[in-house]
PDB file of C-alpha atoms in Angstrom:
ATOM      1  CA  UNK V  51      65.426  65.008  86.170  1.00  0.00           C
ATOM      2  CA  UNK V  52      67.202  63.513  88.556  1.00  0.00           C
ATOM      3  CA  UNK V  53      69.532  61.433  86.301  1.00  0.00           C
ATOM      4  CA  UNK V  54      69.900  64.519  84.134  1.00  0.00           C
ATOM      5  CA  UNK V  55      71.349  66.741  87.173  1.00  0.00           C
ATOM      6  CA  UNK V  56      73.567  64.258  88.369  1.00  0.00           C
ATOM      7  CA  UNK V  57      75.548  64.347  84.637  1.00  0.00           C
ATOM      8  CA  UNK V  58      76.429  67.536  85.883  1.00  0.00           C
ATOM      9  CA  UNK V  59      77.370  67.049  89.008  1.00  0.00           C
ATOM     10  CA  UNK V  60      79.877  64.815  88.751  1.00  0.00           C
ATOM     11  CA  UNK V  61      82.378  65.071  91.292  1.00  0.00           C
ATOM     12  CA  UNK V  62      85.271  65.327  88.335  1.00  0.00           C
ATOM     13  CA  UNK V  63      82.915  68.411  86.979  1.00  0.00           C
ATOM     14  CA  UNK V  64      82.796  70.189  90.038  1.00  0.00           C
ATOM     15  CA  UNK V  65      86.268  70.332  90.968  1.00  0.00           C
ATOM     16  CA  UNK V  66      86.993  71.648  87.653  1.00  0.00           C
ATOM     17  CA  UNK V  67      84.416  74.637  88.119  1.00  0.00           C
ATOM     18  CA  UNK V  68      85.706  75.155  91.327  1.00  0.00           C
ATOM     19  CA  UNK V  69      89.378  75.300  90.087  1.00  0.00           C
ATOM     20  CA  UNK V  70      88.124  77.434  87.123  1.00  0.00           C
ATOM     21  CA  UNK V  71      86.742  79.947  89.599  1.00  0.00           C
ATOM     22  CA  UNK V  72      89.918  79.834  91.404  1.00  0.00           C
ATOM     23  CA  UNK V  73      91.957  80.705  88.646  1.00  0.00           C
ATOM     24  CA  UNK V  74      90.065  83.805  88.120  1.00  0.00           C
ATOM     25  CA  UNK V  75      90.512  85.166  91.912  1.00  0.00           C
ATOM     26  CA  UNK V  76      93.947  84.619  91.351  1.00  0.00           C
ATOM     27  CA  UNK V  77      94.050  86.097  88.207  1.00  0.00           C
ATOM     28  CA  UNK V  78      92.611  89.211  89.674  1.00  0.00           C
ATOM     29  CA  UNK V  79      95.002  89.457  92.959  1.00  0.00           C
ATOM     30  CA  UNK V  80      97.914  88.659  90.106  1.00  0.00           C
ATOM     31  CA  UNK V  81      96.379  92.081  88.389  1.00  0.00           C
ATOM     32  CA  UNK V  82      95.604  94.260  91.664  1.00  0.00           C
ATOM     33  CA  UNK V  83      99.641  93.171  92.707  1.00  0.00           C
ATOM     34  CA  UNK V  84     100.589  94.346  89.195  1.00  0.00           C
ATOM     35  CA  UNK V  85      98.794  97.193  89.159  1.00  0.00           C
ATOM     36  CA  UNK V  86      99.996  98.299  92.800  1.00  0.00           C
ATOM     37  CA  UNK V  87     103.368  97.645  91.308  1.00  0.00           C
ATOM     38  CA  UNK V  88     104.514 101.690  92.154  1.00  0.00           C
ATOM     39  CA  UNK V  89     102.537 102.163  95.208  1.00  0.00           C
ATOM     40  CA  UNK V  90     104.362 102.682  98.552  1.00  0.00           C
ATOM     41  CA  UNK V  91     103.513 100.483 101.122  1.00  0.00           C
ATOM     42  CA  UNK V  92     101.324  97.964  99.468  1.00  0.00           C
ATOM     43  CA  UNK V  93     101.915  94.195 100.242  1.00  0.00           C
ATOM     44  CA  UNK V  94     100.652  91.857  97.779  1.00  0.00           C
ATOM     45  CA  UNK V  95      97.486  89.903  98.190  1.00  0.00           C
ATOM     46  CA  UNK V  96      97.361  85.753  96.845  1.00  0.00           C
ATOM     47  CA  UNK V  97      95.187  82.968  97.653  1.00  0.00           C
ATOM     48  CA  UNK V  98      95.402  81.490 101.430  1.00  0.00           C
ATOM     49  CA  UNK V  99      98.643  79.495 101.558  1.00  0.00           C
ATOM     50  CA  UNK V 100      96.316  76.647 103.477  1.00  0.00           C
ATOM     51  CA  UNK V 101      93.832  76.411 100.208  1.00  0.00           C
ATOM     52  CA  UNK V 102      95.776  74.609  97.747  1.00  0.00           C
ATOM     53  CA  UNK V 103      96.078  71.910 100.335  1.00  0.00           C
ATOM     54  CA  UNK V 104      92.807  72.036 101.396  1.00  0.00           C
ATOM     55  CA  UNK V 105      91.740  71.612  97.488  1.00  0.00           C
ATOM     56  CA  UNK V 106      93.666  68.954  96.836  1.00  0.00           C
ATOM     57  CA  UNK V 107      92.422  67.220 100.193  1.00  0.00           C
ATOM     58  CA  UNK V 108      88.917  67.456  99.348  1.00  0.00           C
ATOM     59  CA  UNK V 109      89.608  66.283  95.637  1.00  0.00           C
ATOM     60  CA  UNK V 110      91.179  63.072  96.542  1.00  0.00           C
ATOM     61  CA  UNK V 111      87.491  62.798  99.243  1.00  0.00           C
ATOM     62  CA  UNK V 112      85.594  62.389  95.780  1.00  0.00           C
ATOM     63  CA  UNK V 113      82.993  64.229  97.267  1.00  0.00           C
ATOM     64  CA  UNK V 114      80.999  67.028  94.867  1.00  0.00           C
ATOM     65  CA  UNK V 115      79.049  68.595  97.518  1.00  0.00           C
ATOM     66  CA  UNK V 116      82.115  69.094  99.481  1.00  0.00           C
ATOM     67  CA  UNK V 117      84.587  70.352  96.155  1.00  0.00           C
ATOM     68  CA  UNK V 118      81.585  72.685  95.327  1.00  0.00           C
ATOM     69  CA  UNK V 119      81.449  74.346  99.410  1.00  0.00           C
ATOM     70  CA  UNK V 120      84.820  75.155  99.380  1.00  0.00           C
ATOM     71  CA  UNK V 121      85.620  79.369  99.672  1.00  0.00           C
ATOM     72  CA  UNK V 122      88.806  80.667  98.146  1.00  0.00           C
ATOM     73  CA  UNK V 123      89.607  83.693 100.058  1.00  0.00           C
ATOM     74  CA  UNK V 124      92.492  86.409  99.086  1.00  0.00           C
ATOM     75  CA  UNK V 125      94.844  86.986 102.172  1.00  0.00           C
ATOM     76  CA  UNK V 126      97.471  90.043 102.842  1.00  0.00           C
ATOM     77  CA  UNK V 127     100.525  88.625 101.948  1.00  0.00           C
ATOM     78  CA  UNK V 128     102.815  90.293 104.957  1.00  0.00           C
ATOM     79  CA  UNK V 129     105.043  87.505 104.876  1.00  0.00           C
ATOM     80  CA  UNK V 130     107.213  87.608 101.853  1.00  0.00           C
ATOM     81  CA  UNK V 131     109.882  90.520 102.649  1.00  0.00           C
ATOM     82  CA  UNK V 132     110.242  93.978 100.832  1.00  0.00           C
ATOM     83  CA  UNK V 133     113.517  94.273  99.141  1.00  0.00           C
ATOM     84  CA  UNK V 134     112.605  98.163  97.918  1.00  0.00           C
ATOM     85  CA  UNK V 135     112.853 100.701 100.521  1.00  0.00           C
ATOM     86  CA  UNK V 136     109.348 101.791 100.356  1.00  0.00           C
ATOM     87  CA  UNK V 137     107.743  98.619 102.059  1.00  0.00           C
ATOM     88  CA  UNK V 138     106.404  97.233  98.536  1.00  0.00           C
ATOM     89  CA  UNK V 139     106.943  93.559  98.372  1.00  0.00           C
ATOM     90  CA  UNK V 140     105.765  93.103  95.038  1.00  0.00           C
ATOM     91  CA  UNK V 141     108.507  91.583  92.573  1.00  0.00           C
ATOM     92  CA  UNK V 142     107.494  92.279  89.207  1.00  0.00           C
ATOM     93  CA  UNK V 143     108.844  89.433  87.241  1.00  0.00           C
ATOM     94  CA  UNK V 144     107.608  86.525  89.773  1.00  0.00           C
ATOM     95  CA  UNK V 145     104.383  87.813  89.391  1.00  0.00           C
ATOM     96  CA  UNK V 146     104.634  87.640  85.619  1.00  0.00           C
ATOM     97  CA  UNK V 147     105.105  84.072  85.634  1.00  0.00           C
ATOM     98  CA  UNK V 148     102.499  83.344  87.936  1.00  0.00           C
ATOM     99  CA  UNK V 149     100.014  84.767  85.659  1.00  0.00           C
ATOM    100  CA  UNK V 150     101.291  82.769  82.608  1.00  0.00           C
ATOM    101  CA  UNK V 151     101.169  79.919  84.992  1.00  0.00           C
ATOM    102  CA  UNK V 152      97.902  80.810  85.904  1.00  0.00           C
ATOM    103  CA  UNK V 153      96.573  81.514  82.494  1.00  0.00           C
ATOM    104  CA  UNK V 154      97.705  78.066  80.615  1.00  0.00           C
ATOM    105  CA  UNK V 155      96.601  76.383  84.278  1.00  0.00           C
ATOM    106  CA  UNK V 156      93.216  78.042  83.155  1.00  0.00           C
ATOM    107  CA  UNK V 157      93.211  77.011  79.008  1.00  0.00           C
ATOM    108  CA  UNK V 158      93.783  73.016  80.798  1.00  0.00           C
ATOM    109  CA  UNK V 159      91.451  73.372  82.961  1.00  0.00           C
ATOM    110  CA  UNK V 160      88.494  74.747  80.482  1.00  0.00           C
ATOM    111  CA  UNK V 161      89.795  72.056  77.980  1.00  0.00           C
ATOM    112  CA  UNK V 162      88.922  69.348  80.871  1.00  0.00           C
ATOM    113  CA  UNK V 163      85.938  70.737  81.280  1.00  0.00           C
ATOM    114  CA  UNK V 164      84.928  70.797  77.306  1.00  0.00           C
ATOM    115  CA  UNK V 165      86.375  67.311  76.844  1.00  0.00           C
ATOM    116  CA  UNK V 166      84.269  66.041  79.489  1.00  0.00           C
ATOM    117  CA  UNK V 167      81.169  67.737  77.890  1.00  0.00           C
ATOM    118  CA  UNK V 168      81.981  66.123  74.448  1.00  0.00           C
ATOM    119  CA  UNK V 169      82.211  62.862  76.259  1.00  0.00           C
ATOM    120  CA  UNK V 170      78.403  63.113  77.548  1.00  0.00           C
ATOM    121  CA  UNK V 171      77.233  64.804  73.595  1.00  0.00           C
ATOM    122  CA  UNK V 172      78.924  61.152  72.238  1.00  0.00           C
ATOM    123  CA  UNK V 173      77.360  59.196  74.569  1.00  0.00           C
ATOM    124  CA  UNK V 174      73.811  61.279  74.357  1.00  0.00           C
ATOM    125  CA  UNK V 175      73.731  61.095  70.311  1.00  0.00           C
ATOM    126  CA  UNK V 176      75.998  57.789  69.915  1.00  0.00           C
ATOM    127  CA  UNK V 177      78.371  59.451  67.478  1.00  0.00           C
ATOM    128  CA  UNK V 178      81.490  61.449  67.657  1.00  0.00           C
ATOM    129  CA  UNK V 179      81.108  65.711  67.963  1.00  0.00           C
TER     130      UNK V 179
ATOM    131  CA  UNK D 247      84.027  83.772  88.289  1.00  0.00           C
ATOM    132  CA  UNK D 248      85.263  87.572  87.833  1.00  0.00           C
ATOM    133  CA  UNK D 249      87.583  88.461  85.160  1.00  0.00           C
ATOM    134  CA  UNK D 250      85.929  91.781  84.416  1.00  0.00           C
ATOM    135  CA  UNK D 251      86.220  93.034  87.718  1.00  0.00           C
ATOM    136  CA  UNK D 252      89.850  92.537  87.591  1.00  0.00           C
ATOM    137  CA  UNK D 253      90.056  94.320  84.208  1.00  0.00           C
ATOM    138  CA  UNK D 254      88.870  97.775  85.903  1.00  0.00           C
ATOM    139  CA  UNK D 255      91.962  97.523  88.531  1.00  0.00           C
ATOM    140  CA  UNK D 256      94.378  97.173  85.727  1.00  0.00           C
ATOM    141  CA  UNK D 257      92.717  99.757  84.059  1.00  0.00           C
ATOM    142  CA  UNK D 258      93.260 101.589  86.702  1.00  0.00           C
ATOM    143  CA  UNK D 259      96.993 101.190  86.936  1.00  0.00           C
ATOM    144  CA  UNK D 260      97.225 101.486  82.960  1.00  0.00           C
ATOM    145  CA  UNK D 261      95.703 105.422  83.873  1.00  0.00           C
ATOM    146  CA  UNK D 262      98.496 105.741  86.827  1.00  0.00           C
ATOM    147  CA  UNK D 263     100.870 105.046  84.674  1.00  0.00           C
ATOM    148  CA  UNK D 264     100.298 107.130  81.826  1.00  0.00           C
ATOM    149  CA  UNK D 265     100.053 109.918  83.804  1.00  0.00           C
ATOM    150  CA  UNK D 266     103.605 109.134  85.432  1.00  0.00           C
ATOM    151  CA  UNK D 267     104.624 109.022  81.561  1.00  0.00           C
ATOM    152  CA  UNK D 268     102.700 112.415  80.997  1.00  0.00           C
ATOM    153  CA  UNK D 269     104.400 114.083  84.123  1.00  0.00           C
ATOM    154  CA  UNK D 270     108.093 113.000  83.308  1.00  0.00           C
ATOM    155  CA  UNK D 271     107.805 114.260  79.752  1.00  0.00           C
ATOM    156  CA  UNK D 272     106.526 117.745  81.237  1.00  0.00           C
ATOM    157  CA  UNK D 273     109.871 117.652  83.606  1.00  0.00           C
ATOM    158  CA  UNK D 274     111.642 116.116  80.456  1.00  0.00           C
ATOM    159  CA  UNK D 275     110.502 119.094  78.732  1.00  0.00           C
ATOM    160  CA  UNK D 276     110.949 122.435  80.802  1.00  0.00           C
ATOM    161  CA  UNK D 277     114.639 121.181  81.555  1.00  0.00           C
ATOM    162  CA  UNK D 278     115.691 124.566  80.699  1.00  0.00           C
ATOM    163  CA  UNK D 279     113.016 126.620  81.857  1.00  0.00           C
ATOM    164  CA  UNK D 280     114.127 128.921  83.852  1.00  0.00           C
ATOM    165  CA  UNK D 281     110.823 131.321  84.137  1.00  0.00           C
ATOM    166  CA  UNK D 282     107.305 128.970  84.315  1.00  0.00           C
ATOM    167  CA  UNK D 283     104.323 130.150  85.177  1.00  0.00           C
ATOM    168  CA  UNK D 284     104.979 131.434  88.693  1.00  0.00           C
ATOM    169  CA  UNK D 285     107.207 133.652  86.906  1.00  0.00           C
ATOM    170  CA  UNK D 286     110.591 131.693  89.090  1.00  0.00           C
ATOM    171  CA  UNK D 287     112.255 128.603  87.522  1.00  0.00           C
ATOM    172  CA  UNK D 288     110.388 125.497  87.018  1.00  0.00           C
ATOM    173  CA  UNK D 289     110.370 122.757  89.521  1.00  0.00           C
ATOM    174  CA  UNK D 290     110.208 119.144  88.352  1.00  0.00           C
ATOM    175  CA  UNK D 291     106.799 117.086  89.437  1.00  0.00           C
ATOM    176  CA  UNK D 292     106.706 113.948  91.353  1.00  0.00           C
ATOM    177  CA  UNK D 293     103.548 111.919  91.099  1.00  0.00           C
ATOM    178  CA  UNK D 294     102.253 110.008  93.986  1.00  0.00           C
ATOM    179  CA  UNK D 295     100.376 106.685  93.777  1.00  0.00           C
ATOM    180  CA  UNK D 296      97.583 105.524  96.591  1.00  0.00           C
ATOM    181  CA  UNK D 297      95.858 102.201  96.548  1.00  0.00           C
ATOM    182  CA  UNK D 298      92.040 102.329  96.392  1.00  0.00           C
ATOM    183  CA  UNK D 299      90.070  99.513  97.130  1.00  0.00           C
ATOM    184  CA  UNK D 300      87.588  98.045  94.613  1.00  0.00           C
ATOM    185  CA  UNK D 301      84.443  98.023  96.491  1.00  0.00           C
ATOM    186  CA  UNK D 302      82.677  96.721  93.725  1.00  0.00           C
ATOM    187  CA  UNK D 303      85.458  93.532  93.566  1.00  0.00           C
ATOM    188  CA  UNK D 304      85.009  92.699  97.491  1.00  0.00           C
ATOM    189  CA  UNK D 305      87.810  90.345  98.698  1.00  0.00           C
ATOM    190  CA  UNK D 306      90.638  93.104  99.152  1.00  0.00           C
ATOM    191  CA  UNK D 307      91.699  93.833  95.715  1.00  0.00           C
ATOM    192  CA  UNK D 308      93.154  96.882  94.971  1.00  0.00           C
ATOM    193  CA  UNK D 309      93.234  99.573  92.397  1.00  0.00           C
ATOM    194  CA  UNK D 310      95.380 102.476  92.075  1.00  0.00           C
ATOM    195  CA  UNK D 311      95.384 105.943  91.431  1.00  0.00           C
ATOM    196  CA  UNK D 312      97.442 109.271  91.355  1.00  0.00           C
ATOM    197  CA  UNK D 313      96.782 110.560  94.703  1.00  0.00           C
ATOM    198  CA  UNK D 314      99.020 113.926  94.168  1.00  0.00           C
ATOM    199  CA  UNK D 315     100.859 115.539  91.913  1.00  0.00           C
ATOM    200  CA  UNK D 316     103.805 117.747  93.743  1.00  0.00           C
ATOM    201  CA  UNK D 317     106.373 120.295  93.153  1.00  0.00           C
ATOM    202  CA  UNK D 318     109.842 118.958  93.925  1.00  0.00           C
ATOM    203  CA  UNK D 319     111.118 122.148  96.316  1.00  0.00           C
ATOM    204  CA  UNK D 320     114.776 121.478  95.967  1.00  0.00           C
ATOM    205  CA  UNK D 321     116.858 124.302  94.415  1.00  0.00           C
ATOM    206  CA  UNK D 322     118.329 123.680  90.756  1.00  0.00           C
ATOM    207  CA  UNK D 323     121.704 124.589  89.901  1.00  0.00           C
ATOM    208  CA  UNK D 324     122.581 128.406  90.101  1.00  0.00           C
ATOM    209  CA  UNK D 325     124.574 129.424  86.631  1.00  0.00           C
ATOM    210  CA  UNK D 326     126.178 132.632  86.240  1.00  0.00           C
ATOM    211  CA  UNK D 327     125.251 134.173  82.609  1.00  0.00           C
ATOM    212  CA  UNK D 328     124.947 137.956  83.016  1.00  0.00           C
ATOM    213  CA  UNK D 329     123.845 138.125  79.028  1.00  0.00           C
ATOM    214  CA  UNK D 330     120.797 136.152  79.925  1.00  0.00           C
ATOM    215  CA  UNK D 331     117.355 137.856  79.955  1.00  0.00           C
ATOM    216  CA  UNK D 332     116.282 135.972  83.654  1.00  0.00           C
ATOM    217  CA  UNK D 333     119.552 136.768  84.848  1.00  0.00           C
ATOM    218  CA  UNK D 334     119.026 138.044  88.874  1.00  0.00           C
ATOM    219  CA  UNK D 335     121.145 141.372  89.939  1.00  0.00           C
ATOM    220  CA  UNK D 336     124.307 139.497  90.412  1.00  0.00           C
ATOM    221  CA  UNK D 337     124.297 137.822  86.829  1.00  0.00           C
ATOM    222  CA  UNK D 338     122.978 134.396  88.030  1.00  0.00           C
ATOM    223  CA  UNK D 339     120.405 132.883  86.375  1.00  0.00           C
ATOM    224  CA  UNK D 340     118.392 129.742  88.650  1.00  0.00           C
ATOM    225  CA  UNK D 341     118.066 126.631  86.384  1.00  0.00           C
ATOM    226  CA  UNK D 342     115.270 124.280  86.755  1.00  0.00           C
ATOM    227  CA  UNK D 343     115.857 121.084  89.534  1.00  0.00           C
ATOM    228  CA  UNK D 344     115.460 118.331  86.175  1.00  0.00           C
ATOM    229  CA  UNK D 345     117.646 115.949  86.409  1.00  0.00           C
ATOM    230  CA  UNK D 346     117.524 114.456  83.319  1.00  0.00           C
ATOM    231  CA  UNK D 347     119.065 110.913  84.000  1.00  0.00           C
ATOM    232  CA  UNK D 348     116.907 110.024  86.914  1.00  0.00           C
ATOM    233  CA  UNK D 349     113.598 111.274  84.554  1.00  0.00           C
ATOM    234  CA  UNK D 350     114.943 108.572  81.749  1.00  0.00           C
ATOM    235  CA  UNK D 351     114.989 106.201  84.774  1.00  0.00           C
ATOM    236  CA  UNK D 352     111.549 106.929  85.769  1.00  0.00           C
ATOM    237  CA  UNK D 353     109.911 106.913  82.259  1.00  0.00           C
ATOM    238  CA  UNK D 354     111.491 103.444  81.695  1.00  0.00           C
ATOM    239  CA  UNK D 355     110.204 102.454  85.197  1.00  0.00           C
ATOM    240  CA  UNK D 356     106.625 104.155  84.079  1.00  0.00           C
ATOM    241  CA  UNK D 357     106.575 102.181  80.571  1.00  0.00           C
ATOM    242  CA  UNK D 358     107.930  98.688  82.203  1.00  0.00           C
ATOM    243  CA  UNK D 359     104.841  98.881  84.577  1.00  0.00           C
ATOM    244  CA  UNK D 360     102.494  99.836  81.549  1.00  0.00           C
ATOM    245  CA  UNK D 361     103.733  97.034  79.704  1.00  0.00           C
ATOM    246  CA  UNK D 362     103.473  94.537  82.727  1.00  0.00           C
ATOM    247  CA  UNK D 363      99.359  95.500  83.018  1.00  0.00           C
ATOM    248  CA  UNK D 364      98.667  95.335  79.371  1.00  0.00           C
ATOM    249  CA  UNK D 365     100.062  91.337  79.914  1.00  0.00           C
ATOM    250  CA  UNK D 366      97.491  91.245  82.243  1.00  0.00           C
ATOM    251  CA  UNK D 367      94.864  92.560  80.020  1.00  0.00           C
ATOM    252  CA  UNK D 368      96.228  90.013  77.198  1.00  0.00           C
ATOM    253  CA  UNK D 369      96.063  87.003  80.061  1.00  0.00           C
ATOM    254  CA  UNK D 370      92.460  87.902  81.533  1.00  0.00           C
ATOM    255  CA  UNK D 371      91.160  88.381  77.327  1.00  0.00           C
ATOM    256  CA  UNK D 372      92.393  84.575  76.683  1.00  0.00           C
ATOM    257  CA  UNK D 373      90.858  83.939  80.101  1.00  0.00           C
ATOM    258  CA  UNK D 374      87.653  84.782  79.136  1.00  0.00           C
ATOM    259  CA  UNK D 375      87.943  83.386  75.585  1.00  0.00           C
ATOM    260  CA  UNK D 376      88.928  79.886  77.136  1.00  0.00           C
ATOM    261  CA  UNK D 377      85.943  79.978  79.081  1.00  0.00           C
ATOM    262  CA  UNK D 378      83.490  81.054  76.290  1.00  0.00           C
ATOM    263  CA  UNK D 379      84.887  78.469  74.448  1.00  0.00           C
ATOM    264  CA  UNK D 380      84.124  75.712  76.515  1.00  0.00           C
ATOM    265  CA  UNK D 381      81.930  72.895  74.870  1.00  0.00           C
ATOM    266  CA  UNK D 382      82.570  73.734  71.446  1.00  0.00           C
TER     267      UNK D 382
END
């Protein structure tokens, strides 16, 4: 069984899993900053500006175990100023086009992750899916 | 991976914003009444929004919801019309506080916001369909 796990724990695998699951949390501050869009006072939540670097980091280590520990967490965003005068510092139209972004970022992503699949069914049954 | 969870927050905000809709048409509406239910002219509503947080969601993400809906107290315009039937002793009648051009404003605020969460509904339903689709 051993053989069989480590098919699926490829280090390639994991970081796509883990940038799937990624994509979803931001997906869902993208929606709580849209949705907040008319509330007074609310400052927009996003990933930790440190985690894409960290991601990328452990990617180039090669190292599953490590890809598959890392913990995206959803900070405050305090930083980026309020141009209304009700101390909402969520622009609309940016965050539009980081949820297309996101979205397509997603469709590559689960591509990857099918492609690499079909790869193991062709080399499992020695002929194409 | 949640993109269910997230659907409920901009469900959330799709409710908030109807309801903005559904207030402005009711100020769009009594423009011209000058004796509501309280028996004095009406006075236009102002919705407020409050973030809750999504318990359920963890990680800070926030819904939203109408908090209050108010009575704007500011005095509408006083006309005099002596003929009319709400007309006080002097022959002035007190018009509603609508102002018409900044409820337009808000409703196409209120619809641009509506429109903005349904992308997100669009974006989190190919989401998921990506992600069922995987392997095939």
């Amino acid at each position: 069984m051993e053989m069989v796990a480590s098919l699926f724990n490829s280090d390639n695998y994991t970081a796509v899993k883990k940038m799937m699951d990624v994509a979803a949390l931001r997906h869902a501050a993208i929606a709580s900053n849209i949705a907040n869009v008319s509330t007074p006072g609310y400052k927009r939540v996003d990933l930790g500006r440190t985690f894409e670097q960290e991601l990328i980091k452990t990617i180039d280590g090669r190292d599953a175990s490590k890809i598959a520990a890392l913990d995206p967490l959803l900070e405050t965003d305090s930083l980026t100023p309020s141009t209304r005068a009700d101390g909402n510092n969520v622009q609309l139209d940016s965050e539009l086009l980081k949820l297309t972004t996101n979205t397509m970022n997603f469709d590559a992503l689960s591509q990857f992750a099918s492609g690499s699949l079909k790869q193991l069914r062709t080399a499992i049954t020695g002929r194409p899916a | 991976m949640n993109i269910l969870g997230a659907s409920s927050i901009t469900g959330s905000a799709l409710d908030a914003e109807k309801i903005r809709v559904d207030i402005t048409s009711q100020n769009i509406a009594n423009a011209n009444t000058t004796k509501g239910i309280d028996g004095k002219a009406y006075q236009r509503k102002i919705v407020a929004f409050e973030s809750i947080l999504d318990a359920a969601n963890g990680n800070g993400l926030q819904g939203v919801r109408v908090s209050e809906i108010f009575a704007d107290q500011s005095k509408g315009e006083l006309i005099n019309n002596p003929q009319h039937p709400h007309a006080d002793n002097e022959g002035n009648v007190q018009m509603p506080n609508v102002n018409m051009a900044f409820e337009m404003v808000d409703m196409m605020t209120a619809t641009r916001s509506y429109e903005a969460n349904l992308a997100v509904v669009r974006n989190a339903r190919q989401l998921a369909n990506q992600a069922l689709s995987i392997g095939r």
